[in-house]
Amino acid sequence: MKLNYKRTFFVGLAFLSICAFWQMYDNIIPLILQQTFHLNETLTGAIMAADNVLAVFLLPLLGSLSDKVDTKWGKRTPFIVVGTALAVAFMMLLPVADRRANLALFVGSLFFLLIAMGLYRSPAVALMPDLTPKPLRSQANAVINLMGAVGGVYTLILISLLLKGGEKPDYMPVFLGVALLMAAAVILLVLTVREKKLAALVAKENEEEEAAGGKAQEQIQETAADTVSELAPGVKKSLTMILVSIFLWFTAYNAVTTAFSRYATTVWKLEGGGFANCLMVATVAAIISYIPIGFISARFGRKKTILGGLVLMLISYFAAIFFTQYHPAINIGFALIGMGWAAVSVNSLPMVVEMCSSGDVGKYTGLYYTFSMSAQIFTPILSGAFLQYVSYRTLFPYACVFTVAAMVTMSMVRHGDNRPKVKENILENFDVED
């Protein structure tokens, strides 16, 4: 059985468009809120956290709803098409509101834009498993993640090339470039992927695969169902510590990613879209790192690899404190951040899942996302308050404090570690969780 790369590429177009959008959202929206509407840091942080608050409610609801829908276009495609169309429409109102300095139009459009994105985010992610046979999903997810990275880099290139300096940047070209990509990606998806037909085909392949397993497969399923049990006290403590660690390192990392565009323009005096180059370095470094990190994890174990990644990020955050203006050496630090974050993201969810029984995987995956998303709701507000009431120069010390705290709690984890096998297919090293 071989992965259909062409089909997977077209399926991944929806995720590419989503990642292109969020890269723009994280970097451009805070600048508009402050430069055009002169909102303070705390209020800006609260607005930037709104997408995660909505996600907590919308993503499970819309994902479940798309499971139950049955149309001639399939389960997920209607959500993807309608969600993208609405998102593009509301998104293009934002630069209009920015030009007119109309706060009510901007906030209203942003609210409905986030709902539109929530409308198709879960269905878009669910499309790949629907259209990929079970044994090939890891490889397929790797392709999807790489396409998501391409979408993010595309937006950063747009920002770098189209966002000019000056007192009042014109964000319309960037918004238009992202909107065109989103529309083109989804149109191409609809033209090339016949969801209902392919889903039926894949469902048949999965049934045949399971039937081929015979009784052995049934025994595995029965064992999985019977192994739901209470965790031992030591394992519970380790689970608690790694979940706290996840909250802490997301608190540090998300504070930097959310505030960086403002920090770079205010403290380092980078003009226009210059800040996007640093983020591109981090993104590309992360992509390049996934394969060597797979080998490092297999050699030293997941816990040591995560701690090593946190050390790289701490060094970079600490070094950034001493730069009072932009210097090309800063890019070395961002490369280390990208490498460190890749080491953390590749290994953290597998460690959580390793501690649970087979029948509890969904439950513990949910815990992982609860702690990571809670941090992304909490940190834009808290870090924003520090930026507003103390100084912009608190951003990297703030990240250092929470990264050190994550290292301390992570060092207390005694269970869930292992040395994963080196992936047979190099592409599978890109099968990571966000």
Coordinates of C-alpha atoms in Angstrom, one line a residue:
M1 CA 0.0 0.0 0.0
K2 CA 1.5 3.4 -1.1
L3 CA 0.5 6.9 -0.3
N4 CA -1.2 8.8 -3.1
Y5 CA 1.0 11.9 -2.9
K6 CA -0.9 13.8 -5.5
R7 CA -4.2 13.4 -3.8
T8 CA -2.6 14.2 -0.4
F9 CA -1.2 17.4 -1.9
F10 CA -4.6 18.6 -3.0
V11 CA -6.2 17.6 0.3
G12 CA -3.5 19.6 2.1
L13 CA -4.5 22.8 0.3
A14 CA -7.1 23.6 2.9
F15 CA -4.5 23.4 5.7
L16 CA -2.1 25.5 3.6
S17 CA -4.7 28.2 3.4
I18 CA -5.4 28.0 7.2
C19 CA -1.7 28.3 8.1
A20 CA -1.3 31.3 5.7
F21 CA -4.2 33.0 7.4
W22 CA -3.0 32.5 11.0
Q23 CA 0.5 33.7 10.2
M24 CA -1.0 36.9 9.0
Y25 CA -3.4 37.1 11.9
D26 CA -0.6 36.8 14.5
N27 CA 1.6 39.4 12.9
I28 CA -0.6 42.0 11.3
I29 CA -3.7 42.2 13.5
P30 CA -1.7 43.4 16.6
L31 CA 0.0 46.1 14.6
I32 CA -3.3 47.4 13.3
L33 CA -4.9 47.4 16.8
Q34 CA -2.0 49.5 18.1
Q35 CA -0.9 51.7 15.3
T36 CA -4.3 52.5 13.8
F37 CA -6.7 52.2 16.8
H38 CA -4.1 53.0 19.6
L39 CA -5.3 50.2 21.8
N40 CA -3.1 49.4 24.8
E41 CA -1.1 46.2 25.1
T42 CA -3.5 44.5 27.6
L43 CA -6.5 45.0 25.4
T44 CA -4.6 44.0 22.3
G45 CA -3.5 40.8 24.1
A46 CA -7.1 40.1 25.1
I47 CA -8.3 40.5 21.4
M48 CA -5.5 38.3 20.2
A49 CA -6.6 35.6 22.7
A50 CA -10.1 35.7 21.4
D51 CA -9.4 33.1 18.6
N52 CA -8.3 30.6 21.2
V53 CA -11.3 31.2 23.3
L54 CA -13.6 30.7 20.3
A55 CA -11.6 27.6 19.3
V56 CA -12.3 25.9 22.6
F57 CA -16.0 26.0 21.9
L58 CA -16.1 25.9 18.1
L59 CA -13.6 23.3 17.0
P60 CA -15.1 20.3 18.9
L61 CA -18.6 21.4 17.9
L62 CA -17.9 21.9 14.2
G63 CA -15.8 18.8 14.0
S64 CA -18.6 16.7 15.5
L65 CA -21.2 18.4 13.3
S66 CA -19.2 17.7 10.1
D67 CA -19.1 14.0 11.2
K68 CA -22.9 13.9 11.0
V69 CA -23.4 15.8 7.7
D70 CA -23.9 13.9 4.5
T71 CA -24.1 15.9 1.2
K72 CA -23.3 15.0 -2.4
W73 CA -20.1 17.0 -1.9
G74 CA -19.2 14.9 1.2
K75 CA -19.0 15.7 4.9
R76 CA -16.1 18.2 5.1
T77 CA -16.1 20.0 1.7
P78 CA -19.2 22.1 2.3
F79 CA -17.7 23.4 5.6
I80 CA -14.4 24.2 3.9
V81 CA -16.0 26.0 1.0
V82 CA -18.5 28.1 3.0
G83 CA -16.0 28.8 5.8
T84 CA -13.3 30.0 3.3
A85 CA -15.8 32.1 1.4
L86 CA -17.0 33.8 4.6
A87 CA -13.5 34.2 5.9
V88 CA -12.2 35.8 2.7
A89 CA -15.2 38.2 2.7
F90 CA -14.8 39.3 6.3
M91 CA -11.0 39.4 6.0
M92 CA -11.1 41.9 3.2
L93 CA -13.1 44.3 5.4
L94 CA -10.2 44.5 7.9
P95 CA -7.9 46.7 5.7
V96 CA -10.9 48.8 4.7
A97 CA -11.6 49.4 8.4
D98 CA -7.9 50.1 8.9
R99 CA -7.9 52.7 6.2
R100 CA -11.0 54.4 7.6
A101 CA -9.8 54.0 11.2
N102 CA -13.3 52.5 11.9
L103 CA -12.9 50.4 15.1
A104 CA -16.4 49.1 15.2
L105 CA -16.1 47.8 11.6
F106 CA -12.7 46.2 12.4
V107 CA -13.8 44.5 15.6
G108 CA -17.1 43.3 14.2
S109 CA -15.4 41.9 11.0
L110 CA -12.7 40.3 13.1
F111 CA -15.3 38.5 15.3
F112 CA -17.1 37.1 12.4
L113 CA -13.9 36.3 10.6
L114 CA -12.7 34.1 13.6
I115 CA -16.1 32.3 13.6
A116 CA -15.7 31.7 9.8
M117 CA -12.2 30.2 10.4
G118 CA -13.6 28.1 13.2
L119 CA -16.3 26.9 10.9
Y120 CA -13.9 24.9 8.7
R121 CA -10.7 24.4 10.7
S122 CA -11.7 21.0 12.2
P123 CA -13.4 19.7 9.0
A124 CA -10.2 20.7 7.0
V125 CA -8.0 18.7 9.4
A126 CA -10.4 15.8 9.4
L127 CA -10.4 15.6 5.6
M128 CA -7.0 13.9 5.5
P129 CA -7.9 10.9 7.7
D130 CA -11.2 10.5 5.8
L131 CA -9.3 10.2 2.5
T132 CA -6.2 8.3 3.6
P133 CA -6.0 4.6 4.5
K134 CA -5.1 4.1 8.2
P135 CA -1.6 2.7 7.7
L136 CA -0.6 5.7 5.6
R137 CA -1.9 8.5 7.8
S138 CA 1.4 9.3 9.4
Q139 CA 3.0 9.9 6.0
A140 CA 0.0 11.9 4.9
N141 CA 0.1 14.1 8.0
A142 CA 3.7 14.8 7.3
V143 CA 2.7 16.1 3.8
I144 CA -0.1 18.2 5.4
N145 CA 2.3 19.7 7.9
L146 CA 4.8 20.6 5.2
M147 CA 2.1 22.3 3.2
G148 CA 1.0 24.2 6.3
A149 CA 4.6 25.4 6.7
V150 CA 4.6 26.5 3.0
G151 CA 1.5 28.5 3.7
G152 CA 3.1 30.2 6.7
V153 CA 6.2 31.1 4.8
Y154 CA 4.2 32.4 1.9
T155 CA 2.5 34.9 4.2
L156 CA 5.9 35.9 5.7
I157 CA 7.3 36.5 2.3
L158 CA 4.3 38.7 1.4
I159 CA 4.7 40.7 4.6
S160 CA 8.5 41.1 3.9
L161 CA 8.0 42.3 0.3
L162 CA 4.7 44.2 0.4
L163 CA 4.6 45.9 3.8
K164 CA 6.4 49.2 3.4
G165 CA 7.8 51.4 6.1
G166 CA 6.4 54.8 7.1
E167 CA 4.0 56.1 9.7
K168 CA 0.9 54.4 8.2
P169 CA 1.6 51.2 6.4
D170 CA -0.9 50.0 3.8
Y171 CA -1.9 46.4 4.8
M172 CA -4.3 45.9 1.8
P173 CA -1.7 44.2 -0.5
V174 CA -0.9 41.6 2.2
F175 CA -4.5 40.9 3.0
L176 CA -5.3 40.6 -0.7
G177 CA -2.4 38.2 -1.3
V178 CA -3.5 35.9 1.5
A179 CA -7.1 36.1 0.4
L180 CA -6.2 35.1 -3.2
L181 CA -4.2 32.2 -1.9
M182 CA -7.0 31.0 0.3
A183 CA -9.6 31.3 -2.5
A184 CA -7.3 29.6 -5.1
A185 CA -6.4 26.8 -2.7
V186 CA -10.0 25.9 -2.0
I187 CA -11.1 26.2 -5.6
L188 CA -8.3 23.8 -6.6
L189 CA -9.3 21.5 -3.8
V190 CA -12.9 21.3 -4.9
L191 CA -11.9 20.7 -8.5
T192 CA -9.5 17.9 -7.8
V193 CA -10.8 16.1 -4.7
R194 CA -14.1 14.2 -5.0
E195 CA -14.6 13.8 -1.3
K196 CA -17.6 11.5 -1.2
K197 CA -16.3 9.1 -3.8
L198 CA -12.8 8.9 -2.3
A199 CA -14.1 8.5 1.2
A200 CA -16.2 5.5 0.2
L201 CA -13.1 4.1 -1.5
V202 CA -10.9 4.6 1.5
A203 CA -13.5 3.2 3.9
K204 CA -13.6 0.0 1.8
E205 CA -9.8 -0.2 1.9
N206 CA -9.8 0.2 5.7
E207 CA -12.4 -2.6 6.0
E208 CA -10.3 -4.9 3.8
E209 CA -7.2 -4.1 5.9
E210 CA -9.0 -4.8 9.1
A211 CA -10.5 -8.0 7.7
A212 CA -7.0 -9.1 6.7
G213 CA -5.9 -8.8 10.3
G214 CA -8.6 -11.3 11.4
K215 CA -8.7 -12.3 15.0
A216 CA -5.4 -10.6 15.8
Q217 CA -7.0 -7.3 15.0
E218 CA -10.0 -8.2 17.2
Q219 CA -7.8 -9.1 20.1
I220 CA -5.9 -5.8 19.8
Q221 CA -9.2 -3.9 19.9
E222 CA -10.5 -5.9 22.9
T223 CA -7.2 -5.3 24.7
A224 CA -7.4 -1.6 24.0
A225 CA -11.0 -1.5 25.3
D226 CA -10.1 -3.4 28.5
T227 CA -7.0 -1.4 29.4
V228 CA -8.7 1.8 30.5
S229 CA -7.5 2.0 34.0
E230 CA -6.5 4.4 36.8
L231 CA -3.0 5.6 36.5
A232 CA -0.5 4.7 39.2
P233 CA 0.5 7.6 41.6
G234 CA 4.0 8.0 40.1
V235 CA 2.6 8.1 36.6
K236 CA -0.1 10.6 37.7
K237 CA 2.6 12.9 39.0
S238 CA 4.6 12.6 35.8
L239 CA 1.5 13.3 33.7
T240 CA 0.7 16.4 35.9
M241 CA 4.3 17.7 35.5
I242 CA 4.4 17.3 31.7
L243 CA 1.0 19.0 31.3
V244 CA 2.2 21.9 33.5
S245 CA 5.4 22.0 31.4
I246 CA 3.3 22.1 28.2
F247 CA 1.3 25.1 29.6
L248 CA 4.6 26.9 30.6
W249 CA 6.5 26.5 27.4
F250 CA 3.4 27.5 25.3
T251 CA 3.1 30.5 27.6
A252 CA 6.7 31.5 26.8
Y253 CA 6.6 30.8 23.1
N254 CA 3.2 32.2 22.3
A255 CA 4.0 35.4 24.1
V256 CA 6.9 35.9 21.7
T257 CA 5.1 34.9 18.5
T258 CA 2.1 37.1 19.3
A259 CA 4.0 40.2 20.3
F260 CA 7.0 39.9 18.1
S261 CA 5.8 42.1 15.2
R262 CA 5.1 44.9 17.7
Y263 CA 8.4 44.4 19.6
A264 CA 10.5 44.4 16.4
T265 CA 9.0 47.7 15.2
T266 CA 9.0 49.4 18.6
V267 CA 12.3 48.2 20.2
W268 CA 14.4 47.1 17.2
K269 CA 13.0 49.8 14.9
L270 CA 12.5 47.4 12.0
E271 CA 10.4 49.1 9.3
G272 CA 7.6 47.7 7.2
G273 CA 7.6 43.9 7.1
G274 CA 11.3 43.5 8.1
F275 CA 10.3 41.5 11.2
A276 CA 8.9 38.7 9.0
N277 CA 12.5 37.7 8.0
C278 CA 13.3 36.6 11.5
L279 CA 10.1 34.5 11.7
M280 CA 11.0 33.0 8.3
V281 CA 14.4 31.9 9.6
A282 CA 12.7 30.2 12.6
T283 CA 10.1 28.5 10.4
V284 CA 12.7 27.2 7.9
A285 CA 15.0 26.1 10.7
A286 CA 12.2 24.1 12.3
I287 CA 11.4 22.4 9.0
I288 CA 15.1 21.4 8.4
S289 CA 15.3 20.2 12.1
Y290 CA 12.5 17.6 12.0
I291 CA 14.6 14.8 10.4
P292 CA 17.7 15.2 12.7
I293 CA 15.4 15.5 15.7
G294 CA 13.9 12.2 14.8
F295 CA 17.3 10.6 15.1
I296 CA 18.2 12.5 18.2
S297 CA 15.0 11.3 20.0
A298 CA 15.8 7.7 18.9
R299 CA 19.3 8.0 20.4
F300 CA 18.7 9.9 23.6
G301 CA 15.0 9.6 24.3
R302 CA 12.1 12.1 24.1
K303 CA 12.6 13.8 27.5
K304 CA 16.2 14.7 27.0
T305 CA 15.4 16.0 23.5
I306 CA 12.6 18.2 24.8
L307 CA 14.9 19.6 27.5
G308 CA 17.6 20.2 24.9
G309 CA 15.1 22.1 22.8
L310 CA 14.1 24.2 25.8
V311 CA 17.8 25.0 26.4
L312 CA 18.1 26.2 22.8
M313 CA 15.1 28.4 23.2
L314 CA 16.2 29.8 26.6
I315 CA 19.6 30.7 25.2
S316 CA 17.9 32.6 22.3
Y317 CA 15.4 34.4 24.5
F318 CA 18.2 35.4 26.9
A319 CA 20.5 36.7 24.1
A320 CA 17.6 38.7 22.6
I321 CA 17.4 40.8 25.8
F322 CA 20.7 42.4 25.1
F323 CA 19.9 43.6 21.6
T324 CA 18.7 47.2 21.6
Q325 CA 18.4 47.3 17.9
Y326 CA 18.2 44.9 15.0
H327 CA 21.4 43.1 14.1
P328 CA 21.7 40.2 11.6
A329 CA 23.1 38.0 14.4
I330 CA 19.5 37.9 15.8
N331 CA 18.7 35.5 13.0
I332 CA 21.0 32.9 14.6
G333 CA 18.8 33.1 17.7
F334 CA 15.6 32.7 15.7
A335 CA 17.1 29.7 14.0
L336 CA 17.8 28.2 17.4
I337 CA 14.2 29.0 18.5
G338 CA 12.9 27.2 15.4
M339 CA 15.1 24.1 16.1
G340 CA 14.2 24.1 19.8
W341 CA 10.4 24.4 19.2
A342 CA 10.7 21.5 16.7
A343 CA 12.3 19.3 19.3
V344 CA 9.6 20.2 21.8
S345 CA 6.6 19.8 19.4
V346 CA 7.8 16.5 17.9
N347 CA 8.1 14.8 21.3
S348 CA 5.6 16.3 23.8
L349 CA 2.3 14.7 22.7
P350 CA 3.8 11.2 22.2
M351 CA 5.1 11.4 25.8
V352 CA 1.6 12.3 27.1
V353 CA 0.1 9.4 25.2
E354 CA 2.8 7.0 26.3
M355 CA 1.6 7.3 29.9
C356 CA -2.0 6.3 29.2
S357 CA -3.5 3.0 28.3
S358 CA -4.5 2.2 24.7
G359 CA -8.2 2.9 25.4
D360 CA -7.5 6.4 26.8
V361 CA -5.6 8.0 23.9
G362 CA -8.4 10.4 23.0
K363 CA -8.8 11.5 26.5
Y364 CA -5.2 12.3 27.1
T365 CA -4.8 14.0 23.7
G366 CA -7.7 16.2 24.8
L367 CA -5.7 17.0 28.0
Y368 CA -2.7 18.0 25.9
Y369 CA -4.7 20.5 23.8
T370 CA -6.6 21.8 26.9
F371 CA -3.3 22.8 28.5
S372 CA -1.7 24.2 25.3
M373 CA -4.7 26.2 24.3
S374 CA -5.2 27.5 27.8
A375 CA -1.7 28.9 27.7
Q376 CA -2.5 30.6 24.4
I377 CA -5.5 32.3 25.9
F378 CA -3.7 33.3 29.1
T379 CA -0.3 34.6 27.8
P380 CA -1.3 37.3 25.3
I381 CA -3.2 39.1 28.1
L382 CA -0.5 38.7 30.8
S383 CA 2.5 39.4 28.6
G384 CA 0.5 42.3 27.1
A385 CA 0.0 43.8 30.6
F386 CA 3.8 43.6 31.2
L387 CA 4.4 45.3 27.8
Q388 CA 1.9 48.1 28.7
Y389 CA 2.6 48.7 32.4
V390 CA 6.3 47.9 32.6
S391 CA 8.2 48.0 29.3
Y392 CA 8.4 46.3 25.9
R393 CA 11.8 45.1 27.1
T394 CA 10.0 42.6 29.4
L395 CA 9.0 40.3 26.5
F396 CA 12.1 38.2 26.4
P397 CA 12.7 38.1 30.2
Y398 CA 9.1 36.9 30.4
A399 CA 9.8 34.1 28.0
C400 CA 12.9 33.2 29.9
V401 CA 11.1 32.9 33.2
F402 CA 8.4 30.6 31.8
T403 CA 10.9 28.5 29.8
V404 CA 13.1 28.0 33.0
A405 CA 9.9 27.0 34.9
A406 CA 9.0 24.5 32.1
M407 CA 12.5 23.0 32.3
V408 CA 12.1 22.6 36.1
T409 CA 8.7 20.8 35.8
M410 CA 9.9 18.8 32.8
S411 CA 12.9 17.5 34.8
M412 CA 10.4 16.0 37.4
V413 CA 8.8 13.8 34.7
R414 CA 9.8 10.2 35.4
H415 CA 7.4 8.3 33.1
G416 CA 6.4 8.3 29.4
D417 CA 9.9 8.6 28.0
N418 CA 11.2 6.2 25.5
R419 CA 13.5 6.1 22.5
P420 CA 11.3 6.0 19.5
K421 CA 12.3 3.9 16.5
V422 CA 13.9 5.8 13.6
K423 CA 11.2 6.4 11.1
E424 CA 11.3 4.1 8.1
N425 CA 10.1 6.8 5.8
I426 CA 12.0 10.0 6.2
L427 CA 8.9 12.0 5.4
E428 CA 7.3 10.7 8.6
N429 CA 9.6 12.9 10.7
F430 CA 7.3 15.8 9.7
D431 CA 4.3 14.1 11.3
V432 CA 4.1 16.5 14.3
E433 CA 1.4 18.0 16.5
D434 CA 0.9 21.8 17.0

